[in-house]
Short mmCIF file of C-alpha atoms in Angstrom, two decimals:
data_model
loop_
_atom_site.label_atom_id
_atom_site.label_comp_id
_atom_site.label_asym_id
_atom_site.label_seq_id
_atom_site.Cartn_x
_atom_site.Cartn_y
_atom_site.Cartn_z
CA UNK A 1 -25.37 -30.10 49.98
CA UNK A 2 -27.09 -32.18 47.61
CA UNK A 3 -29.26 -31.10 45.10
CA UNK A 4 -32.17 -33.01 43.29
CA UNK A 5 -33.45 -32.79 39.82
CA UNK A 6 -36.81 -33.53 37.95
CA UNK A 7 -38.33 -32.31 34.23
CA UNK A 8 -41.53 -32.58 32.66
CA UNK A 9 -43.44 -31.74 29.35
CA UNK A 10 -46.57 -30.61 28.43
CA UNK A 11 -48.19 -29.69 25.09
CA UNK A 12 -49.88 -26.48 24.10
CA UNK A 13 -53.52 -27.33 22.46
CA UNK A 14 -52.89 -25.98 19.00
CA UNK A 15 -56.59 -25.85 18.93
CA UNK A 16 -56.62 -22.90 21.27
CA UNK A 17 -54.29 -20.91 19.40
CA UNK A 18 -56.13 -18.30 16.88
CA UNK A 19 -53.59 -16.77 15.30
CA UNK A 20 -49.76 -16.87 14.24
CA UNK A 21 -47.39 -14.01 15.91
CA UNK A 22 -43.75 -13.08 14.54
CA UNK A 23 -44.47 -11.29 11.33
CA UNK A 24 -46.76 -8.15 10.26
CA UNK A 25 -49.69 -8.83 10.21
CA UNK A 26 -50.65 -11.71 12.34
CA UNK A 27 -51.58 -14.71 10.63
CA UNK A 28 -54.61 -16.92 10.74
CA UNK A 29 -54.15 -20.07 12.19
CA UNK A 30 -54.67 -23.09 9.52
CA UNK A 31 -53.64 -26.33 11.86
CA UNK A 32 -50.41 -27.66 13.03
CA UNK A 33 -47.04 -28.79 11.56
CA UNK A 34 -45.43 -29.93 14.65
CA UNK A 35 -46.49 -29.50 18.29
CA UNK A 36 -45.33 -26.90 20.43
CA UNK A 37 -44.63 -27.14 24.41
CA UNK A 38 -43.78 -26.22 27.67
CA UNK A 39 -40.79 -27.88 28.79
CA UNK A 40 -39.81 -28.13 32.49
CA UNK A 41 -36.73 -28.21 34.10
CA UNK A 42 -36.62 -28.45 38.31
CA UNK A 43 -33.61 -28.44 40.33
CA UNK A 44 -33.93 -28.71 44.34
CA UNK A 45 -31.60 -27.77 47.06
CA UNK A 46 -32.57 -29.45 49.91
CA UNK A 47 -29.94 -27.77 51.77
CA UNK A 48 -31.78 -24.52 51.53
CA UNK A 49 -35.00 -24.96 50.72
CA UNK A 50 -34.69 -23.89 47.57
CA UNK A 51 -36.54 -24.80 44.07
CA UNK A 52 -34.99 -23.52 40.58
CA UNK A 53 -37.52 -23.86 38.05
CA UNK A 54 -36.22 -23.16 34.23
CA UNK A 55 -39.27 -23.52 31.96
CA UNK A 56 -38.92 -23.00 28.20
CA UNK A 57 -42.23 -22.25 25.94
CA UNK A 58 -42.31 -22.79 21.76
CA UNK A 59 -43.92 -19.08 21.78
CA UNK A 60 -42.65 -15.79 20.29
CA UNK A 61 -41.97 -13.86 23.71
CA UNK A 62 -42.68 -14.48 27.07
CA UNK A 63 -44.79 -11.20 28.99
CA UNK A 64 -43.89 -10.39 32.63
CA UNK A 65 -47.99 -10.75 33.33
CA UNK A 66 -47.77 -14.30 32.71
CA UNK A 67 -44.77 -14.81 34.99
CA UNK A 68 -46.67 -12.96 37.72
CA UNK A 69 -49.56 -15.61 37.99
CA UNK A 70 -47.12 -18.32 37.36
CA UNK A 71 -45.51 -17.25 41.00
CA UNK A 72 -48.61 -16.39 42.42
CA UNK A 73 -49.76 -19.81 42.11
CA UNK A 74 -46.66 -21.63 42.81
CA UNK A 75 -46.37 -19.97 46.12
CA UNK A 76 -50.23 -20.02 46.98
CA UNK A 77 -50.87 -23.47 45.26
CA UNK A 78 -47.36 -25.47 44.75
CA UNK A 79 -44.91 -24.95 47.44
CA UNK A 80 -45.24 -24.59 50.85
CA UNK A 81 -44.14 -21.60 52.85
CA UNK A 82 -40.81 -23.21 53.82
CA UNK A 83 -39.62 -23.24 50.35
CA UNK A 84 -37.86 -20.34 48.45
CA UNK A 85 -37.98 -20.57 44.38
CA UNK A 86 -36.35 -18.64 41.23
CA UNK A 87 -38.68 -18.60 37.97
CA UNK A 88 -37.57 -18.44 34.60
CA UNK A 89 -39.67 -18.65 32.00
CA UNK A 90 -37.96 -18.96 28.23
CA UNK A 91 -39.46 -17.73 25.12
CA UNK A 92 -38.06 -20.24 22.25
CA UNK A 93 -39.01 -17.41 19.74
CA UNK A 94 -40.73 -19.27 16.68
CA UNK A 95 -42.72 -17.10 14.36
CA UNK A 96 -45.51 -19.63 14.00
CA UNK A 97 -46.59 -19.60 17.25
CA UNK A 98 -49.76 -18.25 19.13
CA UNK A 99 -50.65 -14.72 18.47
CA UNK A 100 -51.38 -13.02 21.80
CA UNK A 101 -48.58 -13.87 24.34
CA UNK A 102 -47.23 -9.82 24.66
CA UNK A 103 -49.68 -8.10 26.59
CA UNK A 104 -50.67 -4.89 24.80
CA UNK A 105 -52.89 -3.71 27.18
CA UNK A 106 -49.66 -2.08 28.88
CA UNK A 107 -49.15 1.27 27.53
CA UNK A 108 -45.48 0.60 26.52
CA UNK A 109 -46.62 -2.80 24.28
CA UNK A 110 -49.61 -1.00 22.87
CA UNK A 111 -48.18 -0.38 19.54
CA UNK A 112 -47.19 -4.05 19.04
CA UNK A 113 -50.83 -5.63 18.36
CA UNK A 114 -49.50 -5.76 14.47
CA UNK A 115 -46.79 -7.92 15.38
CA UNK A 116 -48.23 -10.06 18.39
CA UNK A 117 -52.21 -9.28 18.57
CA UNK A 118 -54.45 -8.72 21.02
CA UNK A 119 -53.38 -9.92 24.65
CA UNK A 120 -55.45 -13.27 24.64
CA UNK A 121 -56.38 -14.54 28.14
CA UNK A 122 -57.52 -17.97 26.89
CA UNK A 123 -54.18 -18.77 26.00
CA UNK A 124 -52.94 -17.17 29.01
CA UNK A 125 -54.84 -19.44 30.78
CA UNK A 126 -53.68 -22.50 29.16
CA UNK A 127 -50.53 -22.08 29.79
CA UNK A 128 -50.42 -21.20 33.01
CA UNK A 129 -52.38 -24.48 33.52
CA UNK A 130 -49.87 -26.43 31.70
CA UNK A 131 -46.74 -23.89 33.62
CA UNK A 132 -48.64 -25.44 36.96
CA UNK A 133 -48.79 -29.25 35.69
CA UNK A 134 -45.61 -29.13 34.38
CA UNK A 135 -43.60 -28.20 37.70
CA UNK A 136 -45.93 -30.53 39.75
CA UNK A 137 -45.25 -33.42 37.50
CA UNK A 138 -41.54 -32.42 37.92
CA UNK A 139 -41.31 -32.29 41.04
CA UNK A 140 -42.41 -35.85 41.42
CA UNK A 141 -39.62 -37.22 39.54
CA UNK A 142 -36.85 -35.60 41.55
CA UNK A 143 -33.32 -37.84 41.75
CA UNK A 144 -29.71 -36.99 42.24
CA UNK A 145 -27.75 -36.04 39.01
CA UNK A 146 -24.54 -35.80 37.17
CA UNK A 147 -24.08 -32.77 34.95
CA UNK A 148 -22.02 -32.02 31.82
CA UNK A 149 -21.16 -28.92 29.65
CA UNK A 150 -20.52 -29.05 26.04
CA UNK A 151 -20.04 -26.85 23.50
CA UNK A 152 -19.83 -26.50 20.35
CA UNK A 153 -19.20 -23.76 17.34
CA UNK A 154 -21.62 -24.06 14.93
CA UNK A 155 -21.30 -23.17 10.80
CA UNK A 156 -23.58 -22.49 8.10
CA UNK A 157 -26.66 -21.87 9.87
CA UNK A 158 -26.98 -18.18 10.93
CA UNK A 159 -25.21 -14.93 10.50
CA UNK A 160 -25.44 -11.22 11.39
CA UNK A 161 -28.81 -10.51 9.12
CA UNK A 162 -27.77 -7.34 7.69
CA UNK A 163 -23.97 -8.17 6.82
CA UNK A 164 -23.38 -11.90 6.84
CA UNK A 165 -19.29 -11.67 6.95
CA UNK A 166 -19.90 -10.07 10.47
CA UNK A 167 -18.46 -11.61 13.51
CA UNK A 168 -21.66 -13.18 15.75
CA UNK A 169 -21.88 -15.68 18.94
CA UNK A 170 -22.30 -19.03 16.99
CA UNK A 171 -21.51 -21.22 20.18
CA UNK A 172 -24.04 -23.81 21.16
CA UNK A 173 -23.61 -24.58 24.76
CA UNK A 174 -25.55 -27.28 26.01
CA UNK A 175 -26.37 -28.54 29.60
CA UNK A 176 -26.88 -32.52 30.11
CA UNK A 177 -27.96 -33.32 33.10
CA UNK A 178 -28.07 -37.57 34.15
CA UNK A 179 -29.37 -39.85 36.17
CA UNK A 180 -29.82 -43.34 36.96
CA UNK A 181 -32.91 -43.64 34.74
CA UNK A 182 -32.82 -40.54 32.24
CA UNK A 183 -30.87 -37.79 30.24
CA UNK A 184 -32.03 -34.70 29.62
CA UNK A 185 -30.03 -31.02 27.88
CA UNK A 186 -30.81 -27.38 27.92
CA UNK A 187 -29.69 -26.07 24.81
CA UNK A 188 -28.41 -22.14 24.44
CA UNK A 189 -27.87 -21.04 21.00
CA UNK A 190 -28.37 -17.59 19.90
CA UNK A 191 -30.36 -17.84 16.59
CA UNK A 192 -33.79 -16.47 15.37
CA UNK A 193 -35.56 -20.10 14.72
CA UNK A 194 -37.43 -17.98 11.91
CA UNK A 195 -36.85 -20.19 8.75
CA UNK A 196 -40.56 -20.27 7.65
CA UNK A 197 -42.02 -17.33 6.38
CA UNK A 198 -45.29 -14.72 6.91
CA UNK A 199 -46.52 -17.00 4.28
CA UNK A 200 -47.04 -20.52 6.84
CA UNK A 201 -50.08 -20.76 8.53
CA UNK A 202 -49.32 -23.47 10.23
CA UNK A 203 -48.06 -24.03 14.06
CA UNK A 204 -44.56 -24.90 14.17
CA UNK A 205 -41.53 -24.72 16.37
CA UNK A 206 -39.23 -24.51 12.78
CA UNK A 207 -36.36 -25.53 13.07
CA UNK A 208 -36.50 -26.64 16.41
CA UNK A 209 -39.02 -28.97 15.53
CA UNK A 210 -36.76 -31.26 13.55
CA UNK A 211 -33.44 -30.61 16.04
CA UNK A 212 -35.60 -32.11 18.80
CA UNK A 213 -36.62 -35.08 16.68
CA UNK A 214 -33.15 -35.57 16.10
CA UNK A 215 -31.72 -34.77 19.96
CA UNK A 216 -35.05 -36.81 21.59
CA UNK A 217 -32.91 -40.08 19.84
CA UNK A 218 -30.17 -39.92 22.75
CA UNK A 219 -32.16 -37.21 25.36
CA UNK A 220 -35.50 -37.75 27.18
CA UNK A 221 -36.37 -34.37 27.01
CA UNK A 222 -34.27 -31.49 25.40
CA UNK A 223 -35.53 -27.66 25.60
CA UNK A 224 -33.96 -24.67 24.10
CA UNK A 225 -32.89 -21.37 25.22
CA UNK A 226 -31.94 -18.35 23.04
CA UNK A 227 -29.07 -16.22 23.12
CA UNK A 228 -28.16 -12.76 22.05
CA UNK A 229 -30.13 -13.32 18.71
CA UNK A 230 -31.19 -10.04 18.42
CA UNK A 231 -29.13 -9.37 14.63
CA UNK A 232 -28.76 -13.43 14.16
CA UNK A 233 -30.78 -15.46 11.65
CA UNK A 234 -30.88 -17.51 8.75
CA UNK A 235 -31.60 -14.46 6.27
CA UNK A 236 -28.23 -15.36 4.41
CA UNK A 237 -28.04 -19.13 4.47
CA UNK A 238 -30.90 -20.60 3.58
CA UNK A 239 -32.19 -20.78 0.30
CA UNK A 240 -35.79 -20.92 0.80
CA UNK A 241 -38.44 -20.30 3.81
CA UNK A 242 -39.70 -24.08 4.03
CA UNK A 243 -40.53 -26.63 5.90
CA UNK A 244 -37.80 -28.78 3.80
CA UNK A 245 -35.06 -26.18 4.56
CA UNK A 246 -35.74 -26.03 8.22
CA UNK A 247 -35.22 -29.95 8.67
CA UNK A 248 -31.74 -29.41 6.94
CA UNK A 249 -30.83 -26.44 9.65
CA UNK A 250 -32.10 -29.24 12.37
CA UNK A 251 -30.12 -31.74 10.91
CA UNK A 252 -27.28 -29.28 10.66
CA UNK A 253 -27.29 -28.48 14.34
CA UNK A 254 -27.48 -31.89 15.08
CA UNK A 255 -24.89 -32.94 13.24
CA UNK A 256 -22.45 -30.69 14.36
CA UNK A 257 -23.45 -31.53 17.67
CA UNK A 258 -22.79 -35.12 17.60
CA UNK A 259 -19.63 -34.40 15.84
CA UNK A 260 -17.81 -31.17 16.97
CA UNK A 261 -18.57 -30.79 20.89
CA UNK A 262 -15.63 -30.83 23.30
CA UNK A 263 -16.22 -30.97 26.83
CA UNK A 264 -16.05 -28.73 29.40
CA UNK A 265 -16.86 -30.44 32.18
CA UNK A 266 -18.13 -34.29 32.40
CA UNK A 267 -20.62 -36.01 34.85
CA UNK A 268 -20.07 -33.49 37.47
CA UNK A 269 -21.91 -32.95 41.14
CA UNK A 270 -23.72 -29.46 40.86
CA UNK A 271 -23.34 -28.14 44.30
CA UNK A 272 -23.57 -24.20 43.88
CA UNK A 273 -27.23 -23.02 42.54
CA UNK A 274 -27.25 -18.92 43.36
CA UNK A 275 -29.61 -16.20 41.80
CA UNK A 276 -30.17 -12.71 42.03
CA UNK A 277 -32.41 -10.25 40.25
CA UNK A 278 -31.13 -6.38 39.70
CA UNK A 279 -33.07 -4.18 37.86
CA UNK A 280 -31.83 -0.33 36.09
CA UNK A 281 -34.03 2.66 34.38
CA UNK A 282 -33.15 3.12 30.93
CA UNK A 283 -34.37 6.33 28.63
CA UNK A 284 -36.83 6.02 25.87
CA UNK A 285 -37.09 7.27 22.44
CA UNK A 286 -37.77 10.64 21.83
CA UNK A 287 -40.61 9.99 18.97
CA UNK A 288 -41.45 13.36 18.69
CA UNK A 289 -40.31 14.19 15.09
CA UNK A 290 -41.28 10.56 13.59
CA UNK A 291 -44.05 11.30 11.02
CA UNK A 292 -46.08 8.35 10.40
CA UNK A 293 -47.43 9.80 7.47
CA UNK A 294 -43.64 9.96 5.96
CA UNK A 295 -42.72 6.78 7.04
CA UNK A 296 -45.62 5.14 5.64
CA UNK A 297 -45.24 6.64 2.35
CA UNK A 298 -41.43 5.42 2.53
CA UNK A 299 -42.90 1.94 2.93
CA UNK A 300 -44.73 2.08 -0.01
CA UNK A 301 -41.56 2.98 -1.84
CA UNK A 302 -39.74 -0.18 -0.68
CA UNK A 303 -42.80 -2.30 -1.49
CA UNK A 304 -42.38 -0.98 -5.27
CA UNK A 305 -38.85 -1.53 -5.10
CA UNK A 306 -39.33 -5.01 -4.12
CA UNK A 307 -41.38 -5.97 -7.39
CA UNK A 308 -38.51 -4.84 -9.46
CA UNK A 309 -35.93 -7.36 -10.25
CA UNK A 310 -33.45 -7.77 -7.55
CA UNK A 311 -31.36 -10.45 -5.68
CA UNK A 312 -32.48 -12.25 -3.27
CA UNK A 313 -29.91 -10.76 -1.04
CA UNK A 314 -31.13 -6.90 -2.03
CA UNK A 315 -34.87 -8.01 -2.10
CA UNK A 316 -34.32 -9.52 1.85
CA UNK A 317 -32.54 -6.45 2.33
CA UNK A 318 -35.57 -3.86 1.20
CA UNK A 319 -37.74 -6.73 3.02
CA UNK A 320 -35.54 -5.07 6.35
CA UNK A 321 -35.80 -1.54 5.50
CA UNK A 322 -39.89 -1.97 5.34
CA UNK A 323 -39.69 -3.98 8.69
CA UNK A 324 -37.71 -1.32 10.60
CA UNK A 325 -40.15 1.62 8.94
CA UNK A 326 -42.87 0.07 10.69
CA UNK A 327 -41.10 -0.35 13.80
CA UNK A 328 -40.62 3.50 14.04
CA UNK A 329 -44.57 3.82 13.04
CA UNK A 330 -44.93 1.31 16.19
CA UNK A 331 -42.33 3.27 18.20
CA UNK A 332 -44.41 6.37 17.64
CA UNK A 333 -47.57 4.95 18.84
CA UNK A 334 -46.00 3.18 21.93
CA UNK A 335 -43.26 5.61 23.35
CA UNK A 336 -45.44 8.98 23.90
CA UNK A 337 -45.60 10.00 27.67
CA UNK A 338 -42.93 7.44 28.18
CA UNK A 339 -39.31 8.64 29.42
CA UNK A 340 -37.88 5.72 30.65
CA UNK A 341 -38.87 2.12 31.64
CA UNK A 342 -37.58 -0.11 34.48
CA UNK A 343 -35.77 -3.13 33.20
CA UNK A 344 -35.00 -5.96 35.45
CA UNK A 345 -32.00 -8.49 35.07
CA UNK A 346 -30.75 -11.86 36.39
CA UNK A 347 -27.54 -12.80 37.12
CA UNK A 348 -27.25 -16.66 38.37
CA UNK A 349 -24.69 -19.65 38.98
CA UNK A 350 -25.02 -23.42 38.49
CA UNK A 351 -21.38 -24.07 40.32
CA UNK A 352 -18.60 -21.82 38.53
CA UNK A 353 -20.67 -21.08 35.23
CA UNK A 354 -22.08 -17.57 34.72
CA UNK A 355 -25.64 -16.99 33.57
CA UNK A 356 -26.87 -13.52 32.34
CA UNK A 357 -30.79 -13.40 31.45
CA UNK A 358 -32.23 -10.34 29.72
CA UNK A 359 -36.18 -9.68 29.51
CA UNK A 360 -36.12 -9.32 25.10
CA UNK A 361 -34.02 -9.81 22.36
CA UNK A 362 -30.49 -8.69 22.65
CA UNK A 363 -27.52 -8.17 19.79
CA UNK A 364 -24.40 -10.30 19.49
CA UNK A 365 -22.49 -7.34 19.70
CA UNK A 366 -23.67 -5.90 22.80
CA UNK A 367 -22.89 -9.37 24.94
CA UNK A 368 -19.76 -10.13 23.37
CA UNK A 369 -17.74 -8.53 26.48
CA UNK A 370 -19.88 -10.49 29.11
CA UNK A 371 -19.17 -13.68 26.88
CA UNK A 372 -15.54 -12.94 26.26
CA UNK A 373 -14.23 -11.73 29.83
CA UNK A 374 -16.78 -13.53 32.06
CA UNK A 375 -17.97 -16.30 29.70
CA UNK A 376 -21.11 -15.73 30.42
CA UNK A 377 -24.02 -17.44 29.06
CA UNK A 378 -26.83 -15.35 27.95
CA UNK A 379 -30.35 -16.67 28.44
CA UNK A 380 -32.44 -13.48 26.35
CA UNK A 381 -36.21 -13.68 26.04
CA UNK A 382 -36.91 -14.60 29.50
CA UNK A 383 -39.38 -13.30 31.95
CA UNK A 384 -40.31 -10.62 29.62
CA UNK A 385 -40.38 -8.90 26.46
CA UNK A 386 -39.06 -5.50 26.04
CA UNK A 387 -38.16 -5.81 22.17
CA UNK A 388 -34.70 -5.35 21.46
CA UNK A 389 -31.58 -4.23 23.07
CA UNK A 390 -29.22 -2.75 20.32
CA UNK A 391 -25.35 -1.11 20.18
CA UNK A 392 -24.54 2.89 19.28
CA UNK A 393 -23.80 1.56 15.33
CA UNK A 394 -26.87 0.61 14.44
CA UNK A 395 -28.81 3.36 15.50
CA UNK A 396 -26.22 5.15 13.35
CA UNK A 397 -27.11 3.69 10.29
CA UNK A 398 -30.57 3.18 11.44
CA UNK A 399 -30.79 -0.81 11.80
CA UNK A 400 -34.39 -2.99 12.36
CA UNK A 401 -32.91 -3.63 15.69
CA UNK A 402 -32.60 -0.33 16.63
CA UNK A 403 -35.80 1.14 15.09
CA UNK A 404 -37.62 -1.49 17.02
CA UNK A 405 -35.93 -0.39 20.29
CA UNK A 406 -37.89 1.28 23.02
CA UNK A 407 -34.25 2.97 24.08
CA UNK A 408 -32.53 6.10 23.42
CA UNK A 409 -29.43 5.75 21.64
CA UNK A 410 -26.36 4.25 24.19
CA UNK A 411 -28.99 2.98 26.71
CA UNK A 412 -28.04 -0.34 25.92
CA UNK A 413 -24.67 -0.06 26.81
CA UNK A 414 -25.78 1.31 30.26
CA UNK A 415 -27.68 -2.27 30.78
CA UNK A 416 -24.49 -4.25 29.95
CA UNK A 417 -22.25 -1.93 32.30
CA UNK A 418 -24.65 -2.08 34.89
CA UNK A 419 -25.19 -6.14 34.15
CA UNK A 420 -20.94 -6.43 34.35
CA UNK A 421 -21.47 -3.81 38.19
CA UNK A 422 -23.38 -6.76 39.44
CA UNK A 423 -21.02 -9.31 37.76
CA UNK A 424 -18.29 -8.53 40.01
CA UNK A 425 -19.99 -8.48 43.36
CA UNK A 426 -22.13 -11.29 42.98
CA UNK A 427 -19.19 -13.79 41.84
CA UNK A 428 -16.95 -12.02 44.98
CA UNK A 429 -19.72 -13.15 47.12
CA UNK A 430 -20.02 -16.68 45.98
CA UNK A 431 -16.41 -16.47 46.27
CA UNK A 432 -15.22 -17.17 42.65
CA UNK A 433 -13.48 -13.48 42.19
#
């Protein structure tokens, strides 16, 4: 078997985007800090026919209506009827990126124009335009390639953002892949890249920005995939929401990466690629008692509270409790005449390593026994975004990430049983059980 490998870039015209998405409210667009792209990784097996494209975007979320016309085209436009392909289209999660990118036209997303606007087809277009150039170009530049896994456990940049002393997946895996004329990493860290604040109106990847700088010094091309980042930012260690402070978390990661990563495997032959896509029905929300009225007035509250003198770790805490009270206001408008909603999964292999992907942001917590007894990788934020998957706790004590939820209480833990169901026979099959 032997298996081929190309990559490509593109940039997204910060001159089409017309607003910033991440934060309430979206923000008005002022110019750009650092360029955002689409970046492109293709791997081929010529044995079967078969294309892998993993394509990660500098945007806040990824919507499954984008990844439709993305296939559409590839199969109409790209690849002839011979040729099979898996799509996977990663949503870096930066809160100063393009407003527009979660389509709220679908009844479920509806309430979520305050967070991501208005579904904008210009920018839909764009993208798919660069998607389309970027895979072409890609496939172009196909070679044989080694592969290495490294990873490393990173300090002092995130934490649980509610209780920083909490255990959370700080492990940076990353993916070279070489050959005779390039080097190129995917990087998986689970980590909000939210440094800047509601405050920047200007484009930015944060703090990926400056860790690609710094990585583009030994790589060609390096792209970045998040983990279970649901509950994971840097609330607690930074010590303000710059542009200054998110060069020293770039430098950080870096740094630690140049100086911490051990091995797993070195300049290997990939010779296994294997995918399959399992969905399950989880239950909604029952919204029926939330009160917007009383949940509005509760945010007022917090907003007086805030202008009292507090720390900064009470005043980011209040800054939660307001976030989460609007997510149930949002929940309220979004989840009537909904009972449940379909949620599709991936399960995949590059040789012996496990891949997990989940369609929205998912909680440290919550993957820790697919990391721990499988050690799986989690790619979240891919294909889709179905807001956050959270643990039975933190509806308890009624956390941001469960307020902002689509699922009943325990639904979550249905997904990752169901995810470990599929575990077990897919890895039999491929004949690693």
């Amino acid at each position: 078997m032997v298996i081929r490998y190309g990559f490509s870039e593109k940039k997204i015209n910060y001159i089409k985007v017309k607003g910033l998405s991440g934060y309430y409210s979206v923000r008005e667009c002022k110019g750009e800090h650092d360029p955002l792209f689409v970046k492109t990784h293709t791997f081929f097996d010529e044995s079967n026919h078969h294309y892998l494209f993993f394509i990660s975007l500098d945007v806040i979320g990824i919507d499954s209506t984008l990844r439709y016309k993305v296939k559409k085209i590839i199969k109409e436009n790209v690849l002839t009827d011979s040729h099979k392909f898996d799509l996977f289209l990663f949503a870096t999660h930066t809160h100063s990126g393009p407003s527009g990118m979660i389509n709220t036209n679908k009844k479920i997303k509806s309430g979520l124009t305050g967070i991501f606007g208005d579904y904008d087809s210009y920018m839909e277009e764009h993208l798919i335009l660069l998607i389309t150039e970027s895979i072409v170009l890609s496939k172009y530049k196909m070679k044989t390639f080694n592969y290495s896994i490294s990873k490393t456990n990173i300090h002092k940049v995130a934490t649980n953002r509610h209780q920083p002393s909490k255990k959370i997946d700080q492990i940076m895996t990353v993916f070279e892949i070489i050959t005779d004329t390039s080097k190129t990493a995917i990087v998986n860290y689970s980590c909000h890249p939210t440094v800047l604040s509601s405050s920047n109106y200007l484009i930015s990847a944060d703090f990926l920005s400056g860790f690609y700088e710094k990585m583009n010094e030994s790589f060609d091309l390096v792209s970045f995939i998040n983990g279970s980042s649901a509950n994971i930012s840097t609330r607690f260690t930074r010590e303000k929401q710059s542009f200054s402070q998110s060069r020293f978390f770039s430098n950080s990661l870096y740094g630690q990466f140049i100086r911490e990563k051990e091995y797993l495997k070195e300049k290997e032959t990939l010779e296994r690629i294997s995918f399959v896509e399992k969905s399950i029905r989880l239950k909604t929300k029952d919204v029926s008692n939330i009160s917007k009225r009383e949940e509005q007035i509760s945010i007022e509250e917090l907003k007086w509270k805030l202008k009292e003198e507090n720390s900064v770790e009470e005043s980011r805490l209040i800054e939660v409790e307001i976030e989460g009270k609007r997510a149930t206001i949002k929940m309220k408008d979004t989840l009537n005449d909904i009972s449940s909603i379909k949620v599709p999964f991936w399960i995949g292999l590059l040789d012996s390593q496990l891949i997990v992907f989940i369609p929205g942001e998912i909680t440290s917590n919550l993957t820790e026994k697919l990391r721990s007894k499988y050690q799986a990788l989690i790619f979240s934020l891919t294909n889709d975004y179905l807001f956050y998957f959270a643990e039975k706790d933190l509806y308890k004590t009624d956390m941001y990430e469960a307020q902002s939820s689509f699922f009943k209480v325990g639904e979550a833990e249905k997904l990752i049983n169901k995810i470990e169901e599929h575990i077990k026979s897919f890895t039999c099959y491929n004949m690693l059980c």
